Amino acid sequence: MPSFDIVSKVDPQTLENAVNTAIKELQTRYDLRDTKGGIELDKKANTILLSSENSMRVKALEDILLGRVVKQGLDGTCLDFSADEQPSGNLVKKTIKVRAGIDKEASRKIMKIIKDSKIKVDAQTQDEQIRVSSKKIDELQQVIALLRQKSAEVGQPLQFVNMK
């Protein structure tokens, strides 16, 4: 029975390259040259820490990081900017989560989109991925096309792997 998996992954090497180029840009920008703090990538926790003297500069760091992530070919929605800034001494810090894996809320949205389409496929949630199977490969391709169209509703980058 033909099937494929829907996953949400971020290539760690590409993300590290994006962070490193953002750090280099931070060092060369005139308006941010004498800034304390900066951008740090925590690979184990899958987070990025931005720190600076005030919230305006943290916002500038966000813009630099997002621009570099997009230029590296990653989807900008893989970064979760929803966390609030925390003052820490004379610095303002903000932790940005890197979305990896499909969380339960996004999984529900994807399942609802698939069921509302009335395409005859079977979708199952497995840990942080969704397996979609059908008797016909054409129906699977219709699901892929539908999810690419409605990717903004999910709010997370999706990849389609293991087509069998």
GROMACS .gro file of C-alpha atoms in nm:
model
  164
    1MET     CA    1   0.000   0.000   0.000
    2PRO     CA    2   0.162   0.332  -0.103
    3SER     CA    3   0.241   0.577   0.177
    4PHE     CA    4   0.453   0.875   0.275
    5ASP     CA    5   0.547   1.058   0.594
    6ILE     CA    6   0.488   1.424   0.678
    7VAL     CA    7   0.771   1.559   0.896
    8SER     CA    8   0.905   1.894   1.005
    9LYS     CA    9   1.284   1.901   1.025
   10VAL     CA   10   1.550   2.167   1.018
   11ASP     CA   11   1.895   2.076   0.890
   12PRO     CA   12   2.125   2.149   1.189
   13GLN     CA   13   2.426   2.233   0.970
   14THR     CA   14   2.230   2.484   0.762
   15LEU     CA   15   2.090   2.641   1.079
   16GLU     CA   16   2.440   2.667   1.226
   17ASN     CA   17   2.563   2.832   0.904
   18ALA     CA   18   2.276   3.083   0.920
   19VAL     CA   19   2.357   3.169   1.284
   20ASN     CA   20   2.728   3.207   1.205
   21THR     CA   21   2.662   3.442   0.913
   22ALA     CA   22   2.422   3.641   1.133
   23ILE     CA   23   2.699   3.675   1.394
   24LYS     CA   24   2.940   3.798   1.126
   25GLU     CA   25   2.685   4.052   1.004
   26LEU     CA   26   2.631   4.167   1.363
   27GLN     CA   27   3.004   4.236   1.396
   28THR     CA   28   3.015   4.441   1.075
   29ARG     CA   29   2.700   4.650   1.121
   30TYR     CA   30   2.784   5.004   1.231
   31ASP     CA   31   2.472   5.058   1.443
   32LEU     CA   32   2.529   4.733   1.638
   33ARG     CA   33   2.910   4.732   1.652
   34ASP     CA   34   2.956   4.819   2.022
   35THR     CA   35   2.669   4.602   2.142
   36LYS     CA   36   2.714   4.372   2.439
   37GLY     CA   37   2.562   4.025   2.402
   38GLY     CA   38   2.486   3.874   2.065
   39ILE     CA   39   2.350   3.555   1.909
   40GLU     CA   40   2.418   3.207   2.049
   41LEU     CA   41   2.302   2.869   1.918
   42ASP     CA   42   2.233   2.588   2.166
   43LYS     CA   43   2.232   2.269   1.958
   44LYS     CA   44   2.122   2.036   2.237
   45ALA     CA   45   1.821   2.242   2.346
   46ASN     CA   46   1.752   2.343   1.983
   47THR     CA   47   1.724   2.712   2.077
   48ILE     CA   48   1.885   3.041   1.979
   49LEU     CA   49   1.958   3.305   2.246
   50LEU     CA   50   1.954   3.673   2.150
   51SER     CA   51   2.087   3.927   2.398
   52SER     CA   52   2.150   4.301   2.384
   53GLU     CA   53   2.121   4.621   2.588
   54ASN     CA   54   1.762   4.709   2.491
   55SER     CA   55   1.461   4.557   2.321
   56MET     CA   56   1.510   4.764   2.004
   57ARG     CA   57   1.848   4.602   1.945
   58VAL     CA   58   1.705   4.256   2.022
   59LYS     CA   59   1.444   4.326   1.752
   60ALA     CA   60   1.726   4.416   1.511
   61LEU     CA   61   1.899   4.087   1.600
   62GLU     CA   62   1.574   3.902   1.521
   63ASP     CA   63   1.559   4.069   1.179
   64ILE     CA   64   1.923   3.982   1.103
   65LEU     CA   65   1.872   3.619   1.212
   66LEU     CA   66   1.549   3.576   1.015
   67GLY     CA   67   1.708   3.725   0.702
   68ARG     CA   68   2.005   3.490   0.725
   69VAL     CA   69   1.786   3.185   0.790
   70VAL     CA   70   1.581   3.261   0.478
   71LYS     CA   71   1.894   3.327   0.269
   72GLN     CA   72   2.029   2.984   0.372
   73GLY     CA   73   1.716   2.825   0.223
   74LEU     CA   74   1.536   2.740   0.546
   75ASP     CA   75   1.172   2.827   0.602
   76GLY     CA   76   1.133   3.129   0.832
   77THR     CA   77   0.844   2.962   1.016
   78CYS     CA   78   1.088   2.710   1.168
   79LEU     CA   79   1.178   2.979   1.425
   80ASP     CA   80   0.931   3.050   1.706
   81PHE     CA   81   0.960   3.419   1.801
   82SER     CA   82   0.659   3.408   2.037
   83ALA     CA   83   0.862   3.403   2.362
   84ASP     CA   84   0.880   3.727   2.559
   85GLU     CA   85   1.199   3.919   2.629
   86GLN     CA   86   1.346   3.882   2.977
   87PRO     CA   87   1.561   4.148   3.140
   88SER     CA   88   1.876   3.999   3.288
   89GLY     CA   89   2.092   4.254   3.465
   90ASN     CA   90   2.186   4.521   3.212
   91LEU     CA   91   2.096   4.295   2.914
   92VAL     CA   92   1.766   4.196   2.756
   93LYS     CA   93   1.752   3.830   2.651
   94LYS     CA   94   1.515   3.644   2.422
   95THR     CA   95   1.512   3.270   2.360
   96ILE     CA   96   1.393   3.154   2.019
   97LYS     CA   97   1.288   2.792   1.979
   98VAL     CA   98   1.369   2.606   1.660
   99ARG     CA   99   1.064   2.401   1.564
  100ALA     CA  100   1.155   2.039   1.496
  101GLY     CA  101   0.890   1.770   1.471
  102ILE     CA  102   0.519   1.819   1.434
  103ASP     CA  103   0.358   1.913   1.764
  104LYS     CA  104   0.006   1.799   1.859
  105GLU     CA  105  -0.164   2.124   1.760
  106ALA     CA  106  -0.007   2.128   1.412
  107SER     CA  107  -0.084   1.757   1.379
  108ARG     CA  108  -0.452   1.824   1.447
  109LYS     CA  109  -0.457   2.101   1.187
  110ILE     CA  110  -0.296   1.876   0.926
  111MET     CA  111  -0.537   1.591   0.999
  112LYS     CA  112  -0.834   1.830   0.974
  113ILE     CA  113  -0.711   1.965   0.637
  114ILE     CA  114  -0.674   1.609   0.505
  115LYS     CA  115  -1.018   1.498   0.629
  116ASP     CA  116  -1.194   1.811   0.500
  117SER     CA  117  -1.049   1.750   0.153
  118LYS     CA  118  -1.248   1.424   0.121
  119ILE     CA  119  -0.951   1.255  -0.049
  120LYS     CA  120  -0.963   0.880   0.025
  121VAL     CA  121  -0.647   0.844   0.234
  122ASP     CA  122  -0.567   0.711   0.579
  123ALA     CA  123  -0.362   0.944   0.804
  124GLN     CA  124  -0.207   0.838   1.135
  125THR     CA  125  -0.004   1.038   1.386
  126GLN     CA  126   0.321   0.865   1.488
  127ASP     CA  127   0.527   1.054   1.748
  128GLU     CA  128   0.636   1.372   1.568
  129GLN     CA  129   0.534   1.271   1.217
  130ILE     CA  130   0.220   1.177   1.026
  131ARG     CA  131   0.198   0.873   0.798
  132VAL     CA  132  -0.047   0.901   0.510
  133SER     CA  133  -0.138   0.589   0.312
  134SER     CA  134  -0.375   0.515   0.027
  135LYS     CA  135  -0.445   0.258  -0.243
  136LYS     CA  136  -0.348   0.504  -0.517
  137ILE     CA  137  -0.033   0.712  -0.550
  138ASP     CA  138  -0.233   0.987  -0.724
  139GLU     CA  139  -0.435   1.045  -0.407
  140LEU     CA  140  -0.113   1.078  -0.205
  141GLN     CA  141   0.015   1.334  -0.454
  142GLN     CA  142  -0.312   1.526  -0.418
  143VAL     CA  143  -0.260   1.537  -0.040
  144ILE     CA  144   0.096   1.666  -0.085
  145ALA     CA  145  -0.023   1.938  -0.324
  146LEU     CA  146  -0.305   2.033  -0.085
  147LEU     CA  147  -0.072   2.062   0.215
  148ARG     CA  148   0.177   2.270   0.016
  149GLN     CA  149  -0.108   2.507  -0.070
  150LYS     CA  150  -0.229   2.531   0.289
  151SER     CA  151   0.113   2.541   0.458
  152ALA     CA  152   0.040   2.889   0.600
  153GLU     CA  153  -0.250   2.745   0.802
  154VAL     CA  154  -0.022   2.490   0.967
  155GLY     CA  155   0.236   2.754   1.067
  156GLN     CA  156   0.527   2.514   1.039
  157PRO     CA  157   0.750   2.402   0.752
  158LEU     CA  158   0.657   2.056   0.624
  159GLN     CA  159   0.859   1.799   0.434
  160PHE     CA  160   0.724   1.489   0.264
  161VAL     CA  161   0.955   1.186   0.291
  162ASN     CA  162   0.959   0.806   0.255
  163MET     CA  163   0.726   0.786  -0.044
  164LYS     CA  164   0.681   0.413  -0.102
   0.00000   0.00000   0.00000
